[in-house]
Amino acid sequence: MANKVFVTRKIPDSGIALLKAAGFELVVSEKDGVLTKDELMGALKKEKYDGVLCLLTDHIDDEVFNAAGKQCKIFANYAVGFDNIDLKAARTRNIMVTNTPGVLTETVAEHTFALMLAIAHRVAEADRFTRAGKYKGWGPMLLLGSDVFGKTLGIIGLGRIGARVAHHAVRGFDMKVLYYDVQRNENFEREYGAAYRDRIETLLPDADFVSIHVPLLESTKHLMNDLRFGMMRNTAYLINTSRGPIVDEQALLRALRAGTIKGAALDVFENEPAIEPLLLELDSILLTPHIASGTIETREKMARLAANNLIEALAGRVPPNIVQAGSS
Ligand code: NAD
């Protein structure tokens, strides 16, 4: 019998085509947006699925696994982050969980740099100014920004994405790189002349830009809080393309209002899609709606990788990107 897979939301055709070519029977949610938990559980209970292709907007917990039933062997997440999935519950139920690492690294690193350049050069603010008809001619003091070239970048989490951001910083902008990570990478230090800091507290005071690339874990929630903003330079900028809850949004608001830091650029939010409304009033913040991996090329690769993980797992082979092994 053909394997049956539920896809929780429309994804690029490249992934769907692979699943169909593998002979899978597919049901793709027709809702234009995120299924509520009840809708998701209802959909999973309706049929017997062998696997689920889910997205970072789906909160997959024990109740959802239960709704999927015993024959469901794998939840393939269409994201590198997997903080939306209860891995402990997956382990208990012997359900495999996979993700899509690597294929989005370059795109997220590019987006991080786009945010860094845009906040330092006040690009979005200048665009708003120009569209509002406020541009009356060149001015020596008009909308002055900050250079990126030659400055010091502090990377928090030197994994795949953090390391590529650091690469662009050193090779493209002659920046000095400091990094904090639970794992030291001496090869990287030699190649890029980067300096390791074994505590965030010793990185923050020395960085002109701080860019966050750690996963969301209990240990990284509110990693940036009042105390840590207080350690940053008042000329420094924070960039976050990792996960929203890593930054205490209220503490960020206080830091921006008080001038504790100069600016921030965020792609992710603590309670997304909700955003603290008072942040929207500030010109010192730049916001993008969780699109750091959002290029046509990368989203197609993510769809293919998520599909491949399903295909391999349901064929009884070892899929390329296991984050939690199951019983299959
Ligand atoms: P990765 O696993 O390669 O890198 C994460 C790094 O963080 C590792 O080097 C790890 O040692 C380090 N780390 C883990 N816990 C830490 C801690 N407590 N303190 C310091 N360092 C710690 O992951 P990646 O592929 O570089 O992705 C990083 C994160 O970016 C993902 O977890 C995901 O949440 C986020 N992301 C966001 C988007 C987006 O659209 N905005 C897209 C892709 C990834």
mmCIF file of N, CA and C in Angstrom, residues 133-225:
data_model
loop_
_atom_site.group_PDB
_atom_site.id
_atom_site.type_symbol
_atom_site.label_atom_id
_atom_site.label_comp_id
_atom_site.label_asym_id
_atom_site.label_seq_id
_atom_site.Cartn_x
_atom_site.Cartn_y
_atom_site.Cartn_z
ATOM 1 N N GLY A 133 7.954 62.478 1.252
ATOM 2 C CA GLY A 133 8.173 63.788 0.627
ATOM 3 C C GLY A 133 9.022 64.711 1.472
ATOM 4 N N LYS A 134 9.784 64.136 2.421
ATOM 5 C CA LYS A 134 10.578 64.980 3.325
ATOM 6 C C LYS A 134 11.951 65.335 2.738
ATOM 7 N N TYR A 135 12.307 64.712 1.627
ATOM 8 C CA TYR A 135 13.640 64.953 1.049
ATOM 9 C C TYR A 135 13.623 66.268 0.263
ATOM 10 N N LYS A 136 14.339 67.269 0.811
ATOM 11 C CA LYS A 136 14.319 68.598 0.168
ATOM 12 C C LYS A 136 15.682 68.945 -0.416
ATOM 13 N N GLY A 137 16.601 67.967 -0.442
ATOM 14 C CA GLY A 137 17.925 68.227 -1.007
ATOM 15 C C GLY A 137 19.005 67.658 -0.120
ATOM 16 N N TRP A 138 20.181 67.434 -0.732
ATOM 17 C CA TRP A 138 21.311 66.824 -0.014
ATOM 18 C C TRP A 138 21.646 67.641 1.223
ATOM 19 N N GLY A 139 21.979 66.975 2.304
ATOM 20 C CA GLY A 139 22.359 67.704 3.513
ATOM 21 C C GLY A 139 23.520 67.026 4.197
ATOM 22 N N PRO A 140 24.491 67.796 4.672
ATOM 23 C CA PRO A 140 25.690 67.195 5.277
ATOM 24 C C PRO A 140 25.386 66.400 6.543
ATOM 25 N N MET A 141 24.264 66.651 7.166
ATOM 26 C CA MET A 141 23.936 65.950 8.411
ATOM 27 C C MET A 141 22.687 65.084 8.254
ATOM 28 N N LEU A 142 22.273 64.891 7.001
ATOM 29 C CA LEU A 142 21.008 64.190 6.775
ATOM 30 C C LEU A 142 21.128 62.689 7.041
ATOM 31 N N LEU A 143 20.332 62.173 7.957
ATOM 32 C CA LEU A 143 20.187 60.737 8.226
ATOM 33 C C LEU A 143 21.530 60.021 8.342
ATOM 34 N N LEU A 144 22.427 60.564 9.140
ATOM 35 C CA LEU A 144 23.757 59.956 9.249
ATOM 36 C C LEU A 144 23.671 58.579 9.900
ATOM 37 N N GLY A 145 24.377 57.630 9.298
ATOM 38 C CA GLY A 145 24.385 56.269 9.817
ATOM 39 C C GLY A 145 25.727 55.917 10.422
ATOM 40 N N SER A 146 25.978 54.612 10.522
ATOM 41 C CA SER A 146 27.250 54.129 11.064
ATOM 42 C C SER A 146 27.893 53.196 10.049
ATOM 43 N N ASP A 147 29.220 53.227 9.963
ATOM 44 C CA ASP A 147 29.916 52.277 9.086
ATOM 45 C C ASP A 147 29.827 50.874 9.652
ATOM 46 N N VAL A 148 29.873 49.919 8.746
ATOM 47 C CA VAL A 148 30.009 48.510 9.127
ATOM 48 C C VAL A 148 31.470 48.094 8.940
ATOM 49 N N PHE A 149 32.054 48.593 7.858
ATOM 50 C CA PHE A 149 33.444 48.293 7.508
ATOM 51 C C PHE A 149 34.385 48.509 8.702
ATOM 52 N N GLY A 150 35.221 47.516 8.964
ATOM 53 C CA GLY A 150 36.258 47.671 9.988
ATOM 54 C C GLY A 150 35.787 47.577 11.424
ATOM 55 N N LYS A 151 34.488 47.413 11.625
ATOM 56 C CA LYS A 151 33.965 47.361 13.002
ATOM 57 C C LYS A 151 34.102 45.945 13.579
ATOM 58 N N THR A 152 33.697 45.799 14.831
ATOM 59 C CA THR A 152 33.796 44.496 15.496
ATOM 60 C C THR A 152 32.421 43.842 15.568
ATOM 61 N N LEU A 153 32.374 42.610 15.066
ATOM 62 C CA LEU A 153 31.119 41.848 15.087
ATOM 63 C C LEU A 153 31.206 40.768 16.161
ATOM 64 N N GLY A 154 30.235 40.740 17.041
ATOM 65 C CA GLY A 154 30.160 39.681 18.054
ATOM 66 C C GLY A 154 29.115 38.667 17.637
ATOM 67 N N ILE A 155 29.547 37.432 17.389
ATOM 68 C CA ILE A 155 28.615 36.381 16.970
ATOM 69 C C ILE A 155 28.274 35.523 18.182
ATOM 70 N N ILE A 156 26.997 35.360 18.443
ATOM 71 C CA ILE A 156 26.573 34.464 19.528
ATOM 72 C C ILE A 156 26.018 33.199 18.870
ATOM 73 N N GLY A 157 26.793 32.124 18.910
ATOM 74 C CA GLY A 157 26.413 30.875 18.242
ATOM 75 C C GLY A 157 27.102 30.754 16.901
ATOM 76 N N LEU A 158 28.318 30.174 16.934
ATOM 77 C CA LEU A 158 29.097 30.067 15.693
ATOM 78 C C LEU A 158 28.875 28.691 15.055
ATOM 79 N N GLY A 159 27.626 28.435 14.667
ATOM 80 C CA GLY A 159 27.305 27.197 13.954
ATOM 81 C C GLY A 159 27.373 27.475 12.466
ATOM 82 N N ARG A 160 26.513 26.769 11.717
ATOM 83 C CA ARG A 160 26.527 26.919 10.254
ATOM 84 C C ARG A 160 26.274 28.381 9.845
ATOM 85 N N ILE A 161 25.186 28.968 10.376
ATOM 86 C CA ILE A 161 24.810 30.318 9.931
ATOM 87 C C ILE A 161 25.764 31.364 10.526
ATOM 88 N N GLY A 162 26.025 31.267 11.826
ATOM 89 C CA GLY A 162 26.919 32.235 12.468
ATOM 90 C C GLY A 162 28.278 32.287 11.785
ATOM 91 N N ALA A 163 28.790 31.121 11.388
ATOM 92 C CA ALA A 163 30.116 31.079 10.747
ATOM 93 C C ALA A 163 30.092 31.744 9.375
ATOM 94 N N ARG A 164 28.982 31.610 8.649
ATOM 95 C CA ARG A 164 28.906 32.268 7.320
ATOM 96 C C ARG A 164 28.756 33.780 7.465
ATOM 97 N N VAL A 165 28.032 34.214 8.495
ATOM 98 C CA VAL A 165 27.911 35.663 8.735
ATOM 99 C C VAL A 165 29.311 36.211 9.044
ATOM 100 N N ALA A 166 30.051 35.458 9.861
ATOM 101 C CA ALA A 166 31.408 35.882 10.220
ATOM 102 C C ALA A 166 32.304 35.919 8.980
ATOM 103 N N HIS A 167 32.142 34.941 8.091
ATOM 104 C CA HIS A 167 32.920 34.906 6.847
ATOM 105 C C HIS A 167 32.705 36.195 6.037
ATOM 106 N N HIS A 168 31.434 36.548 5.834
ATOM 107 C CA HIS A 168 31.137 37.770 5.063
ATOM 108 C C HIS A 168 31.728 38.997 5.761
ATOM 109 N N ALA A 169 31.656 38.998 7.090
ATOM 110 C CA ALA A 169 32.138 40.157 7.853
ATOM 111 C C ALA A 169 33.647 40.348 7.667
ATOM 112 N N VAL A 170 34.374 39.241 7.749
ATOM 113 C CA VAL A 170 35.838 39.321 7.673
ATOM 114 C C VAL A 170 36.287 39.543 6.237
ATOM 115 N N ARG A 171 35.764 38.714 5.316
ATOM 116 C CA ARG A 171 36.226 38.774 3.920
ATOM 117 C C ARG A 171 35.660 39.974 3.162
ATOM 118 N N GLY A 172 34.425 40.349 3.499
ATOM 119 C CA GLY A 172 33.782 41.416 2.727
ATOM 120 C C GLY A 172 33.914 42.793 3.334
ATOM 121 N N PHE A 173 34.019 42.875 4.650
ATOM 122 C CA PHE A 173 33.947 44.182 5.295
ATOM 123 C C PHE A 173 35.090 44.436 6.266
ATOM 124 N N ASP A 174 36.146 43.619 6.170
ATOM 125 C CA ASP A 174 37.319 43.773 7.044
ATOM 126 C C ASP A 174 36.934 43.938 8.510
ATOM 127 N N MET A 175 35.911 43.234 8.915
ATOM 128 C CA MET A 175 35.485 43.339 10.320
ATOM 129 C C MET A 175 36.330 42.410 11.185
ATOM 130 N N LYS A 176 36.388 42.750 12.450
ATOM 131 C CA LYS A 176 37.016 41.879 13.423
ATOM 132 C C LYS A 176 35.888 41.030 14.017
ATOM 133 N N VAL A 177 36.136 39.740 14.192
ATOM 134 C CA VAL A 177 35.067 38.876 14.712
ATOM 135 C C VAL A 177 35.414 38.323 16.101
ATOM 136 N N LEU A 178 34.465 38.479 17.016
ATOM 137 C CA LEU A 178 34.517 37.823 18.321
ATOM 138 C C LEU A 178 33.369 36.826 18.318
ATOM 139 N N TYR A 179 33.522 35.706 18.988
ATOM 140 C CA TYR A 179 32.363 34.809 19.054
ATOM 141 C C TYR A 179 32.274 34.121 20.399
ATOM 142 N N TYR A 180 31.012 33.829 20.745
ATOM 143 C CA TYR A 180 30.729 33.044 21.940
ATOM 144 C C TYR A 180 29.923 31.835 21.489
ATOM 145 N N ASP A 181 30.305 30.672 21.960
ATOM 146 C CA ASP A 181 29.582 29.445 21.638
ATOM 147 C C ASP A 181 29.908 28.448 22.744
ATOM 148 N N VAL A 182 29.052 27.460 22.934
ATOM 149 C CA VAL A 182 29.374 26.437 23.930
ATOM 150 C C VAL A 182 30.542 25.560 23.440
ATOM 151 N N GLN A 183 30.782 25.601 22.106
ATOM 152 C CA GLN A 183 31.920 24.854 21.566
ATOM 153 C C GLN A 183 32.904 25.797 20.907
ATOM 154 N N ARG A 184 34.154 25.663 21.280
ATOM 155 C CA ARG A 184 35.177 26.505 20.661
ATOM 156 C C ARG A 184 35.598 25.897 19.321
ATOM 157 N N ASN A 185 35.940 26.746 18.345
ATOM 158 C CA ASN A 185 36.346 26.270 17.012
ATOM 159 C C ASN A 185 37.676 26.926 16.638
ATOM 160 N N GLU A 186 38.761 26.248 17.008
ATOM 161 C CA GLU A 186 40.080 26.859 16.817
ATOM 162 C C GLU A 186 40.477 26.950 15.348
ATOM 163 N N ASN A 187 39.996 26.019 14.516
ATOM 164 C CA ASN A 187 40.274 26.123 13.073
ATOM 165 C C ASN A 187 39.676 27.401 12.514
ATOM 166 N N PHE A 188 38.448 27.678 12.949
ATOM 167 C CA PHE A 188 37.774 28.900 12.488
ATOM 168 C C PHE A 188 38.559 30.133 12.944
ATOM 169 N N GLU A 189 39.016 30.092 14.185
ATOM 170 C CA GLU A 189 39.778 31.240 14.728
ATOM 171 C C GLU A 189 41.010 31.505 13.877
ATOM 172 N N ARG A 190 41.711 30.411 13.510
ATOM 173 C CA ARG A 190 42.927 30.572 12.695
ATOM 174 C C ARG A 190 42.576 31.116 11.319
ATOM 175 N N GLU A 191 41.530 30.588 10.704
ATOM 176 C CA GLU A 191 41.197 30.988 9.330
ATOM 177 C C GLU A 191 40.733 32.445 9.248
ATOM 178 N N TYR A 192 40.003 32.885 10.269
ATOM 179 C CA TYR A 192 39.397 34.225 10.175
ATOM 180 C C TYR A 192 39.966 35.221 11.176
ATOM 181 N N GLY A 193 40.988 34.816 11.904
ATOM 182 C CA GLY A 193 41.570 35.720 12.904
ATOM 183 C C GLY A 193 40.538 36.092 13.965
ATOM 184 N N ALA A 194 39.598 35.176 14.226
ATOM 185 C CA ALA A 194 38.513 35.469 15.178
ATOM 186 C C ALA A 194 38.951 35.184 16.610
ATOM 187 N N ALA A 195 38.325 35.866 17.546
ATOM 188 C CA ALA A 195 38.670 35.663 18.964
ATOM 189 C C ALA A 195 37.503 35.022 19.695
ATOM 190 N N TYR A 196 37.806 33.974 20.468
ATOM 191 C CA TYR A 196 36.773 33.264 21.231
ATOM 192 C C TYR A 196 36.578 33.933 22.583
ATOM 193 N N ARG A 197 35.315 34.089 22.972
ATOM 194 C CA ARG A 197 34.998 34.567 24.317
ATOM 195 C C ARG A 197 34.186 33.460 24.991
ATOM 196 N N ASP A 198 34.632 33.027 26.160
ATOM 197 C CA ASP A 198 33.960 31.887 26.779
ATOM 198 C C ASP A 198 32.697 32.283 27.560
ATOM 199 N N ARG A 199 32.425 33.590 27.616
ATOM 200 C CA ARG A 199 31.188 34.052 28.245
ATOM 201 C C ARG A 199 30.627 35.206 27.431
ATOM 202 N N ILE A 200 29.307 35.284 27.354
ATOM 203 C CA ILE A 200 28.677 36.390 26.615
ATOM 204 C C ILE A 200 29.102 37.724 27.225
ATOM 205 N N GLU A 201 29.236 37.729 28.539
ATOM 206 C CA GLU A 201 29.552 38.976 29.259
ATOM 207 C C GLU A 201 30.868 39.596 28.804
ATOM 208 N N THR A 202 31.768 38.774 28.294
ATOM 209 C CA THR A 202 33.048 39.334 27.847
ATOM 210 C C THR A 202 33.040 39.644 26.354
ATOM 211 N N LEU A 203 31.949 39.281 25.686
ATOM 212 C CA LEU A 203 31.816 39.622 24.255
ATOM 213 C C LEU A 203 31.068 40.941 24.083
ATOM 214 N N LEU A 204 29.978 41.090 24.830
ATOM 215 C CA LEU A 204 29.069 42.228 24.606
ATOM 216 C C LEU A 204 29.740 43.607 24.700
ATOM 217 N N PRO A 205 30.608 43.852 25.682
ATOM 218 C CA PRO A 205 31.157 45.209 25.789
ATOM 219 C C PRO A 205 32.099 45.583 24.642
ATOM 220 N N ASP A 206 32.578 44.562 23.888
ATOM 221 C CA ASP A 206 33.591 44.833 22.858
ATOM 222 C C ASP A 206 33.039 44.824 21.439
ATOM 223 N N ALA A 207 31.736 44.635 21.275
ATOM 224 C CA ALA A 207 31.184 44.481 19.921
ATOM 225 C C ALA A 207 30.405 45.725 19.471
ATOM 226 N N ASP A 208 30.574 46.061 18.172
ATOM 227 C CA ASP A 208 29.779 47.145 17.579
ATOM 228 C C ASP A 208 28.461 46.592 17.033
ATOM 229 N N PHE A 209 28.499 45.319 16.635
ATOM 230 C CA PHE A 209 27.291 44.622 16.175
ATOM 231 C C PHE A 209 27.271 43.275 16.885
ATOM 232 N N VAL A 210 26.101 42.882 17.379
ATOM 233 C CA VAL A 210 25.965 41.578 18.028
ATOM 234 C C VAL A 210 24.920 40.810 17.219
ATOM 235 N N SER A 211 25.293 39.633 16.709
ATOM 236 C CA SER A 211 24.357 38.879 15.880
ATOM 237 C C SER A 211 24.112 37.501 16.497
ATOM 238 N N ILE A 212 22.838 37.161 16.660
ATOM 239 C CA ILE A 212 22.483 35.935 17.396
ATOM 240 C C ILE A 212 22.152 34.786 16.446
ATOM 241 N N HIS A 213 22.812 33.634 16.697
ATOM 242 C CA HIS A 213 22.604 32.449 15.838
ATOM 243 C C HIS A 213 22.537 31.150 16.619
ATOM 244 N N VAL A 214 22.111 31.220 17.888
ATOM 245 C CA VAL A 214 21.951 29.998 18.681
ATOM 246 C C VAL A 214 20.530 29.452 18.486
ATOM 247 N N PRO A 215 20.330 28.158 18.728
ATOM 248 C CA PRO A 215 18.952 27.634 18.699
ATOM 249 C C PRO A 215 18.185 28.084 19.931
ATOM 250 N N LEU A 216 16.851 28.030 19.852
ATOM 251 C CA LEU A 216 16.030 28.328 21.032
ATOM 252 C C LEU A 216 15.985 27.087 21.924
ATOM 253 N N LEU A 217 16.518 27.226 23.124
ATOM 254 C CA LEU A 217 16.536 26.151 24.123
ATOM 255 C C LEU A 217 16.151 26.792 25.445
ATOM 256 N N GLU A 218 15.918 25.965 26.465
ATOM 257 C CA GLU A 218 15.683 26.544 27.794
ATOM 258 C C GLU A 218 16.833 27.474 28.173
ATOM 259 N N SER A 219 18.056 27.060 27.822
ATOM 260 C CA SER A 219 19.255 27.818 28.219
ATOM 261 C C SER A 219 19.473 29.088 27.391
ATOM 262 N N THR A 220 18.776 29.235 26.270
ATOM 263 C CA THR A 220 18.991 30.440 25.452
ATOM 264 C C THR A 220 17.784 31.388 25.479
ATOM 265 N N LYS A 221 16.710 30.973 26.152
ATOM 266 C CA LYS A 221 15.536 31.861 26.253
ATOM 267 C C LYS A 221 15.928 33.117 27.043
ATOM 268 N N HIS A 222 15.572 34.286 26.528
ATOM 269 C CA HIS A 222 15.907 35.574 27.155
ATOM 270 C C HIS A 222 17.408 35.698 27.436
ATOM 271 N N LEU A 223 18.195 35.121 26.557
ATOM 272 C CA LEU A 223 19.651 35.268 26.649
ATOM 273 C C LEU A 223 20.028 36.752 26.599
ATOM 274 N N MET A 224 19.271 37.511 25.793
ATOM 275 C CA MET A 224 19.456 38.962 25.811
ATOM 276 C C MET A 224 18.360 39.552 26.702
ATOM 277 N N ASN A 225 18.802 40.073 27.861
ATOM 278 C CA ASN A 225 17.876 40.628 28.852
ATOM 279 C C ASN A 225 18.398 42.001 29.297
#
